[in-house]
Amino acid sequence: MKIIQTISGFFRNFLFTPLKRVFKGMGKKEELLKLPAPFVPDEEADSKQYEAHPSGAYMMLKMIFRDIGRYNAVIETLGRDFLTAMPKGAYKSRLGQIGFLHRRKHEELANPQVAAFIEEAHTHEKSNPKDWDDWDHANLREMEIMYRHHCQVDPELIERRARLGYEGRRVHSDVMKNNDWDTARPFLEDMISLTRRIAESKCLRDNEHESESPYQALMREYIPGFRIADIEKIFGQTRTKLDEILPQILEKQAAEKAPLPLKGPFPETQQMWLNKTLLRAIGFDFSRGGLYETGFNPVEGGTPEDTHLVIKAVNQNNFLISMKSTLHEGGHGLYVQGLPRDIWRYQPVGYDMGNAWHESQALMIEMILGRRREFFDYLAPRVEGLFQKFNDPSMTADNLYQLKTRVKKTADRKTADEVTYFYHINLRFELERKLFSGELEVKDLPDAWSAGLEEALGVTPENNMHGCLQDVHWFVGKFGYFPSYSLGHMIAAQVYTVMRKDIQNIPELLSEGNLIPVRDWLNHKVHKTGRLNRPGALMEEITGAPLSPGPLLAHLEERYLHNA
Ligand SMILES: [Zn+2]
């Protein structure tokens, strides 16, 4: 309870700081920009986006944010093309196009006129409450949050960061081929220095609190509603409990027969057929999205009508790797496709709830459900036939289940099991805070990484490729993102405690390969609510309690110690 109060307390304070004190140069009322009456596309005539509203300022805002949303959609499409289809020769011009669009989008949002409209709309909201329903209130609130988050940042920095982020995907892919720390180091230094300048412009101040830290400002972009201190507390409790149960789990599994390794090859065509079949089983709509392979790292995004799931080119020796990535991205995809954009297309209230909730939807499918024993009853006979591995003992449901639930201390996050995964996230959360507070310099990162991993899991990475170079996040400028994974895992476990009461035949559904009822439940509870609620309030509404690590820890004990 206390955590939620702290979050909403801070949120309330910064929201009530007058906009005039947040930025300079706000337009006066009589100078408000007048936009012509909007062109309403036929297919959206009934949407709330275009529904007339008595507040002229709010109508203006809806049109401005519609255009910001359209910029986002175009950027997403260009980004997907960058990863999957762009010829090498277009690399530099594409960086220019992407940087330009980011800058234009930012200029639309950070315009002082937007603040003037927000103030005027708030005045109308207070004096005419009957004209505002819950969705309109939430939409205006989210517009203001977006505005405050961005309004002080120089557009040139936004353009440079967008370019550098895409360059980072290529740099990361190159340095991973040769364990090339000498190239990575100056790149990361540039990225951190640029990101720090942006973060400093995003730091919020309010009446009662001092200015927040740059890392907090960055985290707000990905994990709205969470404070660093809340996460430290939750992660601290998690670490204490995991330190207790991890040795017990390892001891238990050491006494069991080890799973048999898979025997490839598993051809690409068959793997992609399997992955698409699994996406259909979870309810992904291929008429509004697709699955793609890339030489870069996996990514997901787009819009509800054009949702892209991009996985790394398949490994022919192990079909479980691309399957894991597909189930993970598929969970993200269900969230994107389920957002309320037929009604609130492009409006801030129609966006997702941030990355912790997004990861929760991915991990619900990939880990919470996708590693239940019953799922492998569905999978095993199909992959045995698909890959022509008849009577191969490594392809049985039991063996596949054991392969996916084997716990092992390793240096790699992406292949880590469900139990040790937290240690990898916690290490990154600690290191990136130090990089932004100045406590740690990039040149010392490899040693700090090795020491941190040694302390957490007693493992030393054999080189930087298996250490501080392994993730793409920092190369694309995503600092403050990593806690989303463990928070998402916790959210998923807590939401699952309610889901399994509401859908009592989940084991049977998994063994039949039919997750449509699960998708519909998640859609009803999470996806279609967009940003109507704040993240903490959504958790309370679904589960009746604030987020806590308890359900995740109980889930891990149940699955890995009691084999339930
Ligand atoms: Zn994810």
Coordinates of C-alpha atoms and ligand atoms in Angstrom, one line a residue:
M1 CA 0.0 0.0 0.0
K2 CA 2.8 2.4 1.0
I3 CA 4.5 2.1 -2.4
I4 CA 1.3 3.1 -4.3
Q5 CA 0.8 6.0 -2.0
T6 CA 4.4 7.2 -2.6
I7 CA 3.9 6.9 -6.3
S8 CA 0.6 8.7 -6.5
G9 CA 1.9 11.3 -4.0
F10 CA 4.8 12.2 -6.1
F11 CA 2.7 12.1 -9.2
R12 CA 0.1 14.4 -7.7
N13 CA 2.8 16.9 -6.6
F14 CA 4.4 17.2 -10.0
L15 CA 1.2 17.3 -11.8
F16 CA 0.0 20.3 -9.7
T17 CA 3.1 22.3 -10.3
P18 CA 1.7 25.1 -12.6
L19 CA 2.6 24.5 -16.2
K20 CA 3.9 28.1 -16.4
R21 CA 6.7 27.1 -14.0
V22 CA 7.5 24.0 -16.0
F23 CA 8.4 25.7 -19.2
K24 CA 9.0 29.2 -20.5
G25 CA 7.2 31.0 -23.3
M26 CA 3.7 29.6 -23.0
G27 CA 1.3 31.3 -25.3
K28 CA -1.4 33.6 -24.0
K29 CA -5.0 32.6 -24.5
E30 CA -5.7 35.1 -27.3
E31 CA -2.6 33.8 -29.2
L32 CA -3.9 30.3 -29.3
L33 CA -3.2 28.6 -32.6
K34 CA -6.4 27.9 -34.5
L35 CA -6.4 24.7 -36.6
P36 CA -8.8 24.3 -39.4
A37 CA -11.7 21.8 -38.8
P38 CA -10.2 18.4 -39.1
F39 CA -10.7 16.1 -42.1
V40 CA -12.4 13.0 -40.7
P41 CA -11.6 9.8 -42.5
D42 CA -14.8 7.6 -43.1
E43 CA -13.4 4.7 -41.2
E44 CA -12.9 6.8 -38.1
A45 CA -16.1 8.8 -38.2
D46 CA -17.4 7.1 -35.0
S47 CA -14.1 7.2 -33.1
K48 CA -13.7 9.2 -29.9
Q49 CA -10.7 10.8 -31.5
Y50 CA -12.9 12.9 -33.8
E51 CA -16.0 13.1 -31.6
A52 CA -16.8 16.8 -31.1
H53 CA -16.1 18.1 -27.6
P54 CA -17.4 21.4 -26.1
S55 CA -13.8 22.3 -25.1
G56 CA -12.2 23.8 -28.3
A57 CA -8.8 23.5 -26.7
Y58 CA -9.3 19.8 -26.0
M59 CA -10.3 19.3 -29.6
M60 CA -7.2 21.1 -30.8
L61 CA -5.1 18.8 -28.5
K62 CA -6.8 15.7 -29.9
M63 CA -5.7 16.7 -33.4
I64 CA -2.2 17.6 -32.4
F65 CA -1.8 14.3 -30.6
R66 CA -3.3 12.4 -33.5
D67 CA -0.5 13.8 -35.7
I68 CA 2.1 12.9 -33.1
G69 CA 0.7 9.4 -33.2
R70 CA 0.9 9.3 -36.9
Y71 CA 4.6 10.3 -36.7
N72 CA 5.1 7.4 -34.3
A73 CA 3.4 5.0 -36.7
V74 CA 5.5 6.1 -39.7
I75 CA 8.7 5.8 -37.5
E76 CA 7.7 2.3 -36.5
T77 CA 7.2 1.2 -40.1
L78 CA 10.6 2.7 -41.2
G79 CA 12.2 1.0 -38.2
R80 CA 10.8 -2.4 -39.1
D81 CA 12.0 -1.9 -42.7
F82 CA 15.5 -0.9 -41.3
L83 CA 15.7 -4.3 -39.5
T84 CA 14.2 -6.6 -42.0
A85 CA 14.3 -5.4 -45.6
M86 CA 16.4 -2.2 -46.1
P87 CA 19.3 -2.6 -48.5
K88 CA 22.7 -1.7 -47.0
G89 CA 23.2 1.2 -49.3
A90 CA 20.2 3.0 -47.7
Y91 CA 21.8 3.0 -44.3
K92 CA 22.9 6.6 -44.1
S93 CA 19.9 8.2 -45.8
R94 CA 17.6 6.1 -43.6
L95 CA 19.3 7.5 -40.4
G96 CA 18.6 11.0 -41.7
Q97 CA 14.9 10.1 -42.4
I98 CA 14.4 8.6 -38.9
G99 CA 16.2 11.4 -37.1
F100 CA 14.2 14.0 -39.0
L101 CA 10.9 12.4 -38.1
H102 CA 11.8 12.1 -34.5
R103 CA 12.7 15.8 -34.4
R104 CA 9.5 16.9 -36.2
K105 CA 7.4 14.8 -33.8
H106 CA 9.2 16.3 -30.8
E107 CA 8.6 19.8 -32.1
E108 CA 4.9 19.2 -32.5
L109 CA 4.7 18.0 -28.9
A110 CA 7.1 20.5 -27.2
N111 CA 5.4 23.5 -28.7
P112 CA 4.3 26.0 -25.9
Q113 CA 0.9 26.2 -27.6
V114 CA 0.3 22.6 -26.4
A115 CA 0.8 23.8 -22.8
A116 CA -1.7 26.7 -23.4
F117 CA -4.3 24.3 -24.8
I118 CA -3.7 22.0 -21.8
E119 CA -4.3 24.8 -19.3
E120 CA -7.4 25.9 -21.1
A121 CA -8.8 22.4 -21.4
H122 CA -8.2 21.9 -17.6
T123 CA -10.2 25.1 -16.9
H124 CA -13.0 23.7 -19.0
E125 CA -12.7 20.3 -17.3
K126 CA -13.1 22.0 -13.8
S127 CA -16.0 24.2 -14.7
N128 CA -17.9 21.7 -16.9
P129 CA -17.3 18.3 -15.3
K130 CA -20.3 16.7 -17.1
D131 CA -18.7 17.2 -20.5
W132 CA -15.8 15.0 -19.5
D133 CA -16.0 11.2 -19.1
D134 CA -13.3 9.0 -17.5
W135 CA -11.6 8.5 -20.9
D136 CA -11.4 12.2 -21.7
H137 CA -10.0 12.9 -18.2
A138 CA -7.4 10.3 -18.6
N139 CA -6.6 11.4 -22.2
L140 CA -5.9 15.0 -21.0
R141 CA -3.9 13.7 -18.0
E142 CA -1.7 11.6 -20.3
M143 CA -1.3 14.5 -22.8
E144 CA 0.0 16.6 -19.9
I145 CA 2.4 13.9 -18.7
M146 CA 3.8 13.4 -22.2
Y147 CA 4.2 17.2 -22.6
R148 CA 6.0 17.7 -19.3
H149 CA 8.3 14.8 -20.0
H150 CA 9.5 16.2 -23.3
C151 CA 8.9 20.0 -23.3
Q152 CA 12.4 21.1 -22.1
V153 CA 14.4 18.9 -24.4
D154 CA 16.3 20.5 -27.3
P155 CA 14.9 19.1 -30.6
E156 CA 18.5 18.7 -31.9
L157 CA 19.3 16.3 -29.1
I158 CA 16.3 14.2 -30.0
E159 CA 17.3 14.0 -33.6
R160 CA 20.9 13.1 -32.7
R161 CA 19.7 10.4 -30.3
A162 CA 17.3 8.8 -32.8
R163 CA 20.2 8.5 -35.3
L164 CA 22.6 7.3 -32.7
G165 CA 20.1 4.7 -31.5
Y166 CA 19.9 3.1 -35.0
E167 CA 23.6 3.3 -35.5
G168 CA 23.8 1.5 -32.2
R169 CA 21.9 -1.5 -33.6
R170 CA 24.6 -1.9 -36.2
V171 CA 27.5 -1.1 -33.9
H172 CA 26.2 -3.7 -31.5
S173 CA 25.8 -6.3 -34.2
D174 CA 29.4 -5.7 -35.4
V175 CA 31.1 -5.7 -32.0
M176 CA 29.4 -8.9 -31.1
K177 CA 31.0 -10.6 -34.0
N178 CA 34.5 -9.9 -32.8
N179 CA 34.2 -9.2 -29.0
D180 CA 35.3 -5.7 -30.0
W181 CA 35.4 -3.7 -26.8
D182 CA 37.7 -1.0 -28.4
T183 CA 34.9 0.0 -30.8
A184 CA 32.1 -0.4 -28.3
R185 CA 33.7 1.7 -25.6
P186 CA 33.8 5.2 -27.3
F187 CA 30.3 4.5 -28.8
L188 CA 28.8 3.8 -25.4
E189 CA 30.6 6.9 -24.0
D190 CA 29.0 9.1 -26.7
M191 CA 25.6 7.5 -26.1
I192 CA 25.7 8.0 -22.3
S193 CA 26.8 11.6 -22.6
L194 CA 24.0 12.4 -25.1
T195 CA 21.4 10.5 -23.1
R196 CA 22.5 12.2 -19.9
R197 CA 22.0 15.7 -21.5
I198 CA 18.5 14.6 -22.5
A199 CA 17.8 13.2 -19.1
E200 CA 18.9 16.4 -17.4
S201 CA 16.3 18.3 -19.4
K202 CA 13.6 15.8 -18.4
C203 CA 14.2 16.0 -14.7
L204 CA 11.0 17.1 -13.0
R205 CA 10.8 19.5 -10.1
D206 CA 7.9 20.1 -7.9
N207 CA 6.8 22.1 -4.9
E208 CA 7.9 19.7 -2.3
H209 CA 10.5 17.5 -3.8
E210 CA 13.9 18.4 -5.0
S211 CA 14.7 17.7 -8.7
E212 CA 14.7 14.0 -9.4
S213 CA 17.9 12.3 -10.7
P214 CA 18.6 11.9 -14.4
Y215 CA 18.2 8.1 -14.1
Q216 CA 14.8 8.5 -12.5
A217 CA 13.8 10.8 -15.4
L218 CA 15.0 8.2 -17.9
M219 CA 13.1 5.4 -16.1
R220 CA 9.9 7.4 -16.2
E221 CA 9.9 7.0 -20.0
Y222 CA 9.8 3.2 -19.7
I223 CA 8.3 2.5 -16.3
P224 CA 5.8 5.3 -15.5
G225 CA 4.6 5.3 -11.9
F226 CA 7.7 3.7 -10.4
R227 CA 10.3 5.4 -8.2
I228 CA 13.9 4.1 -7.9
A229 CA 13.4 3.6 -4.1
D230 CA 10.3 1.4 -4.8
I231 CA 12.2 -0.8 -7.1
E232 CA 15.2 -1.1 -4.8
K233 CA 12.8 -2.3 -2.1
I234 CA 11.0 -4.8 -4.3
F235 CA 14.3 -6.1 -5.8
G236 CA 15.9 -6.3 -2.3
Q237 CA 13.1 -8.5 -1.1
T238 CA 13.3 -10.7 -4.2
R239 CA 17.0 -11.1 -3.9
T240 CA 16.8 -12.2 -0.3
K241 CA 14.2 -14.9 -1.1
L242 CA 16.0 -16.1 -4.2
D243 CA 19.3 -16.4 -2.4
E244 CA 17.4 -18.8 -0.1
I245 CA 15.6 -20.9 -2.7
L246 CA 18.1 -21.0 -5.6
P247 CA 20.5 -23.4 -3.8
Q248 CA 17.6 -25.7 -2.9
I249 CA 16.4 -25.7 -6.6
L250 CA 19.9 -26.5 -7.9
E251 CA 20.3 -29.3 -5.3
K252 CA 16.9 -30.8 -6.3
Q253 CA 17.6 -30.7 -10.0
A254 CA 21.2 -32.1 -9.5
A255 CA 19.6 -35.2 -8.0
E256 CA 17.3 -35.6 -11.0
K257 CA 18.3 -37.1 -14.4
A258 CA 19.6 -34.3 -16.7
P259 CA 17.5 -33.6 -19.8
L260 CA 18.8 -34.9 -23.1
P261 CA 20.2 -32.3 -25.5
L262 CA 18.3 -31.7 -28.8
K263 CA 19.7 -33.2 -31.9
G264 CA 19.4 -30.9 -34.9
P265 CA 19.2 -29.8 -37.5
F266 CA 15.9 -28.0 -37.3
P267 CA 15.4 -26.3 -40.7
E268 CA 14.4 -22.7 -40.8
T269 CA 11.2 -23.2 -42.9
Q270 CA 9.8 -25.7 -40.4
Q271 CA 10.8 -23.5 -37.4
M272 CA 9.0 -20.5 -38.8
W273 CA 6.0 -22.6 -39.6
L274 CA 6.0 -23.8 -36.0
N275 CA 6.4 -20.2 -34.7
K276 CA 3.5 -18.9 -36.8
T277 CA 1.3 -21.8 -35.7
L278 CA 2.1 -21.0 -32.1
L279 CA 1.2 -17.3 -32.7
R280 CA -2.1 -18.4 -34.1
A281 CA -2.7 -20.6 -31.0
I282 CA -2.2 -17.6 -28.7
G283 CA -4.6 -15.5 -30.8
F284 CA -2.2 -13.2 -32.8
D285 CA -4.1 -11.8 -35.8
F286 CA -2.0 -12.2 -38.9
S287 CA -4.3 -10.0 -40.9
R288 CA -3.1 -7.1 -38.7
G289 CA 0.6 -8.1 -38.2
G290 CA 3.4 -10.4 -39.1
L291 CA 6.5 -12.3 -37.9
Y292 CA 9.8 -11.4 -39.4
E293 CA 13.5 -12.5 -39.0
T294 CA 16.4 -10.1 -38.7
G295 CA 20.2 -10.2 -38.4
F296 CA 19.7 -7.7 -35.5
N297 CA 18.1 -8.2 -32.1
P298 CA 14.5 -9.0 -31.6
V299 CA 12.0 -6.2 -31.4
E300 CA 8.3 -5.7 -31.4
G301 CA 6.0 -2.7 -32.1
G302 CA 3.9 -1.0 -34.7
T303 CA 0.3 -0.3 -34.4
P304 CA -2.8 -2.5 -33.8
E305 CA -3.4 -2.7 -37.5
D306 CA 0.3 -3.3 -38.4
T307 CA 2.0 -5.1 -35.5
H308 CA 5.5 -6.4 -36.2
L309 CA 7.2 -9.2 -34.3
V310 CA 10.8 -9.3 -35.3
I311 CA 12.9 -12.3 -34.1
K312 CA 16.5 -13.1 -34.6
A313 CA 17.3 -15.4 -37.5
V314 CA 16.7 -18.9 -36.4
N315 CA 19.4 -21.2 -35.0
Q316 CA 19.2 -24.5 -36.9
N317 CA 20.6 -26.5 -34.0
N318 CA 17.9 -25.6 -31.5
F319 CA 14.3 -24.7 -32.3
L320 CA 13.5 -23.8 -28.7
I321 CA 15.5 -20.5 -29.1
S322 CA 13.3 -19.0 -31.9
M323 CA 10.2 -20.5 -30.2
K324 CA 11.0 -18.7 -27.0
S325 CA 11.5 -15.4 -28.8
T326 CA 8.3 -15.9 -30.7
L327 CA 6.2 -16.6 -27.6
H328 CA 7.8 -13.6 -25.9
E329 CA 7.2 -11.2 -28.9
G330 CA 3.8 -12.7 -29.4
G331 CA 2.8 -11.7 -25.9
H332 CA 3.9 -8.2 -26.7
G333 CA 2.0 -8.4 -30.0
L334 CA -1.3 -9.4 -28.3
Y335 CA -1.0 -6.2 -26.2
V336 CA -0.4 -4.0 -29.2
Q337 CA -3.2 -5.6 -31.2
G338 CA -5.6 -5.3 -28.2
L339 CA -5.1 -1.6 -27.5
P340 CA -8.3 0.5 -27.9
R341 CA -7.2 2.2 -31.0
D342 CA -10.4 1.6 -33.0
I343 CA -11.9 4.2 -30.7
W344 CA -8.9 6.1 -29.4
R345 CA -6.5 5.7 -32.4
Y346 CA -3.3 7.7 -31.8
Q347 CA -4.6 9.4 -28.6
P348 CA -2.4 9.1 -25.5
V349 CA -5.1 7.3 -23.6
G350 CA -5.0 4.6 -26.2
Y351 CA -1.3 3.8 -25.6
D352 CA 0.0 0.9 -23.6
M353 CA 0.8 1.2 -19.9
G354 CA 4.6 1.4 -20.3
N355 CA 7.3 -1.3 -20.6
A356 CA 6.9 -3.0 -17.2
W357 CA 3.3 -3.9 -18.2
H358 CA 4.4 -4.6 -21.8
E359 CA 7.0 -7.1 -20.5
S360 CA 4.4 -8.6 -18.2
Q361 CA 2.3 -9.5 -21.2
A362 CA 5.3 -11.0 -23.0
L363 CA 6.4 -13.0 -19.9
M364 CA 2.9 -14.2 -19.2
I365 CA 2.9 -16.0 -22.5
E366 CA 6.6 -16.9 -22.7
M367 CA 7.4 -17.9 -19.1
I368 CA 4.3 -18.2 -16.9
L369 CA 2.2 -20.2 -19.4
G370 CA 4.7 -21.3 -22.0
R371 CA 6.7 -23.2 -19.4
R372 CA 3.8 -25.1 -17.9
R373 CA 4.1 -28.8 -18.3
E374 CA 0.8 -29.1 -20.2
F375 CA 2.0 -26.8 -23.0
F376 CA 4.7 -29.5 -23.9
D377 CA 1.9 -32.1 -24.2
Y378 CA 0.6 -30.0 -27.1
L379 CA 4.0 -29.2 -28.5
A380 CA 5.9 -32.6 -28.4
P381 CA 3.9 -34.7 -30.9
R382 CA 3.8 -31.8 -33.3
V383 CA 7.5 -31.0 -33.3
E384 CA 8.3 -34.8 -33.5
G385 CA 6.4 -34.9 -36.8
L386 CA 7.3 -31.5 -38.1
F387 CA 11.1 -32.1 -37.7
Q388 CA 10.8 -35.9 -38.6
K389 CA 12.4 -36.9 -35.3
F390 CA 10.2 -40.0 -34.7
N391 CA 10.8 -41.8 -31.4
D392 CA 13.7 -39.4 -30.6
P393 CA 13.8 -39.4 -26.8
S394 CA 15.0 -35.8 -26.7
M395 CA 11.7 -34.7 -28.3
T396 CA 9.3 -36.1 -25.6
A397 CA 7.0 -33.7 -23.7
D398 CA 8.9 -34.5 -20.5
N399 CA 12.3 -33.9 -22.0
L400 CA 11.3 -30.6 -23.7
Y401 CA 9.7 -29.4 -20.4
Q402 CA 12.9 -30.3 -18.5
L403 CA 15.0 -28.4 -21.1
K404 CA 12.9 -25.3 -20.6
T405 CA 12.9 -25.4 -16.8
R406 CA 16.5 -26.4 -16.2
V407 CA 18.0 -23.9 -13.8
K408 CA 21.7 -23.1 -14.3
K409 CA 23.9 -20.2 -13.2
T410 CA 25.3 -18.7 -16.4
A411 CA 26.6 -15.4 -17.7
D412 CA 24.0 -14.8 -20.4
R413 CA 20.7 -13.0 -19.8
K414 CA 18.9 -14.1 -22.9
T415 CA 19.3 -17.8 -22.3
A416 CA 18.9 -17.5 -18.6
D417 CA 16.3 -19.6 -16.9
E418 CA 13.2 -18.2 -15.2
V419 CA 14.8 -18.3 -11.7
T420 CA 18.3 -16.8 -12.3
Y421 CA 16.9 -14.2 -14.7
F422 CA 16.3 -11.7 -11.9
Y423 CA 20.0 -11.6 -11.0
H424 CA 20.9 -10.5 -14.5
I425 CA 18.3 -7.7 -14.4
N426 CA 19.3 -6.6 -11.0
L427 CA 23.0 -6.4 -12.1
R428 CA 22.1 -4.1 -15.0
F429 CA 19.8 -2.0 -12.8
E430 CA 22.8 -1.4 -10.4
L431 CA 25.3 -0.7 -13.1
E432 CA 23.3 1.7 -15.2
R433 CA 22.4 3.8 -12.2
K434 CA 26.2 4.0 -11.4
L435 CA 26.9 5.0 -15.0
F436 CA 24.5 7.9 -14.7
S437 CA 25.4 9.0 -11.3
G438 CA 29.1 9.2 -12.4
E439 CA 30.1 6.5 -9.9
L440 CA 31.2 4.2 -12.8
E441 CA 32.9 5.1 -16.0
V442 CA 32.5 3.2 -19.2
K443 CA 36.2 2.2 -19.2
D444 CA 35.7 0.3 -15.9
L445 CA 32.4 -1.4 -17.1
P446 CA 33.9 -4.8 -18.0
D447 CA 35.5 -5.2 -14.6
A448 CA 32.5 -3.9 -12.7
W449 CA 30.3 -6.3 -14.7
S450 CA 32.5 -9.3 -14.0
A451 CA 32.7 -8.4 -10.3
G452 CA 28.9 -7.9 -10.1
L453 CA 28.1 -11.2 -11.8
E454 CA 30.6 -13.0 -9.6
E455 CA 28.9 -11.6 -6.5
A456 CA 25.4 -12.4 -7.7
L457 CA 25.8 -15.8 -9.2
G458 CA 29.4 -16.9 -8.7
V459 CA 30.0 -16.9 -12.5
T460 CA 32.6 -15.0 -14.5
P461 CA 31.9 -14.2 -18.2
E462 CA 34.5 -15.7 -20.4
N463 CA 34.8 -12.4 -22.4
N464 CA 32.9 -9.1 -23.0
M465 CA 30.6 -10.7 -25.5
H466 CA 29.2 -12.8 -22.7
G467 CA 29.5 -9.9 -20.3
C468 CA 28.9 -6.2 -20.8
L469 CA 28.4 -6.3 -24.6
Q470 CA 25.7 -9.0 -24.7
D471 CA 22.6 -6.7 -24.6
V472 CA 21.6 -4.2 -27.3
H473 CA 19.7 -1.9 -24.9
W474 CA 22.5 0.5 -24.0
F475 CA 23.7 0.7 -27.6
V476 CA 20.2 2.0 -28.6
G477 CA 20.1 4.4 -25.7
K478 CA 17.7 2.4 -23.5
F479 CA 18.9 3.2 -20.0
G480 CA 16.3 2.7 -17.3
Y481 CA 14.5 -0.1 -19.3
F482 CA 16.0 -3.2 -17.7
P483 CA 13.9 -3.1 -14.4
S484 CA 10.9 -3.6 -16.7
Y485 CA 11.7 -7.2 -17.2
S486 CA 11.7 -8.3 -13.6
L487 CA 8.8 -5.9 -12.7
G488 CA 7.0 -7.4 -15.7
H489 CA 7.7 -10.9 -14.4
M490 CA 6.2 -9.9 -11.1
I491 CA 3.2 -8.2 -12.6
A492 CA 2.6 -11.3 -14.8
A493 CA 2.8 -13.7 -11.8
Q494 CA 0.4 -11.5 -9.7
V495 CA -2.1 -11.1 -12.5
Y496 CA -1.9 -14.9 -13.1
T497 CA -3.2 -15.5 -9.6
V498 CA -6.5 -13.9 -10.6
M499 CA -6.5 -15.3 -14.2
R500 CA -6.3 -18.9 -13.0
K501 CA -9.3 -18.4 -10.8
D502 CA -11.3 -16.9 -13.6
I503 CA -10.2 -19.4 -16.3
Q504 CA -10.1 -22.7 -14.4
N505 CA -9.2 -25.0 -17.4
I506 CA -5.9 -23.3 -18.3
P507 CA -4.1 -26.7 -18.1
E508 CA -6.5 -28.2 -20.6
L509 CA -6.4 -25.2 -22.9
L510 CA -2.6 -25.4 -22.9
S511 CA -2.6 -29.0 -23.8
E512 CA -5.0 -28.3 -26.7
G513 CA -2.9 -25.4 -27.9
N514 CA -5.8 -22.9 -27.5
L515 CA -5.0 -19.7 -25.7
I516 CA -7.9 -17.7 -27.1
P517 CA -9.7 -17.5 -23.8
V518 CA -6.5 -16.3 -22.1
R519 CA -6.0 -13.6 -24.8
D520 CA -9.6 -12.5 -24.4
W521 CA -9.2 -12.3 -20.6
L522 CA -6.0 -10.3 -20.9
N523 CA -7.6 -8.1 -23.5
H524 CA -10.5 -7.3 -21.2
K525 CA -8.5 -6.7 -18.1
V526 CA -5.4 -5.0 -19.6
H527 CA -5.1 -4.4 -23.3
K528 CA -8.2 -2.6 -24.1
T529 CA -8.0 -0.3 -21.1
G530 CA -5.0 1.5 -22.7
R531 CA -4.0 4.2 -20.2
L532 CA -7.4 4.8 -18.7
N533 CA -5.8 3.9 -15.3
R534 CA -2.3 4.6 -14.0
P535 CA -0.1 1.5 -13.7
G536 CA -0.5 1.1 -9.9
A537 CA -4.2 1.6 -10.1
L538 CA -4.6 -1.0 -12.8
M539 CA -2.8 -3.6 -10.7
E540 CA -5.1 -2.8 -7.7
E541 CA -8.1 -3.0 -9.9
I542 CA -7.2 -6.4 -11.4
T543 CA -5.8 -8.1 -8.3
G544 CA -7.1 -6.0 -5.4
A545 CA -3.5 -5.4 -4.1
P546 CA -0.5 -3.3 -5.0
L547 CA 2.4 -4.9 -6.9
S548 CA 4.5 -7.2 -4.7
P549 CA 7.2 -9.8 -5.4
G550 CA 5.3 -12.4 -3.4
P551 CA 3.3 -14.0 -6.2
L552 CA 6.4 -14.4 -8.4
L553 CA 8.4 -16.0 -5.6
A554 CA 5.5 -18.3 -4.8
H555 CA 5.2 -19.2 -8.5
L556 CA 9.0 -20.0 -8.6
E557 CA 8.8 -22.2 -5.5
E558 CA 5.7 -24.0 -6.8
R559 CA 7.2 -24.7 -10.2
Y560 CA 10.8 -25.4 -9.3
L561 CA 10.6 -26.9 -5.8
H562 CA 7.3 -28.6 -5.8
N563 CA 6.9 -29.4 -9.5
A564 CA 3.3 -28.1 -9.5
Ligands
ZN1 ZN 10.0 -8.0 -24.2

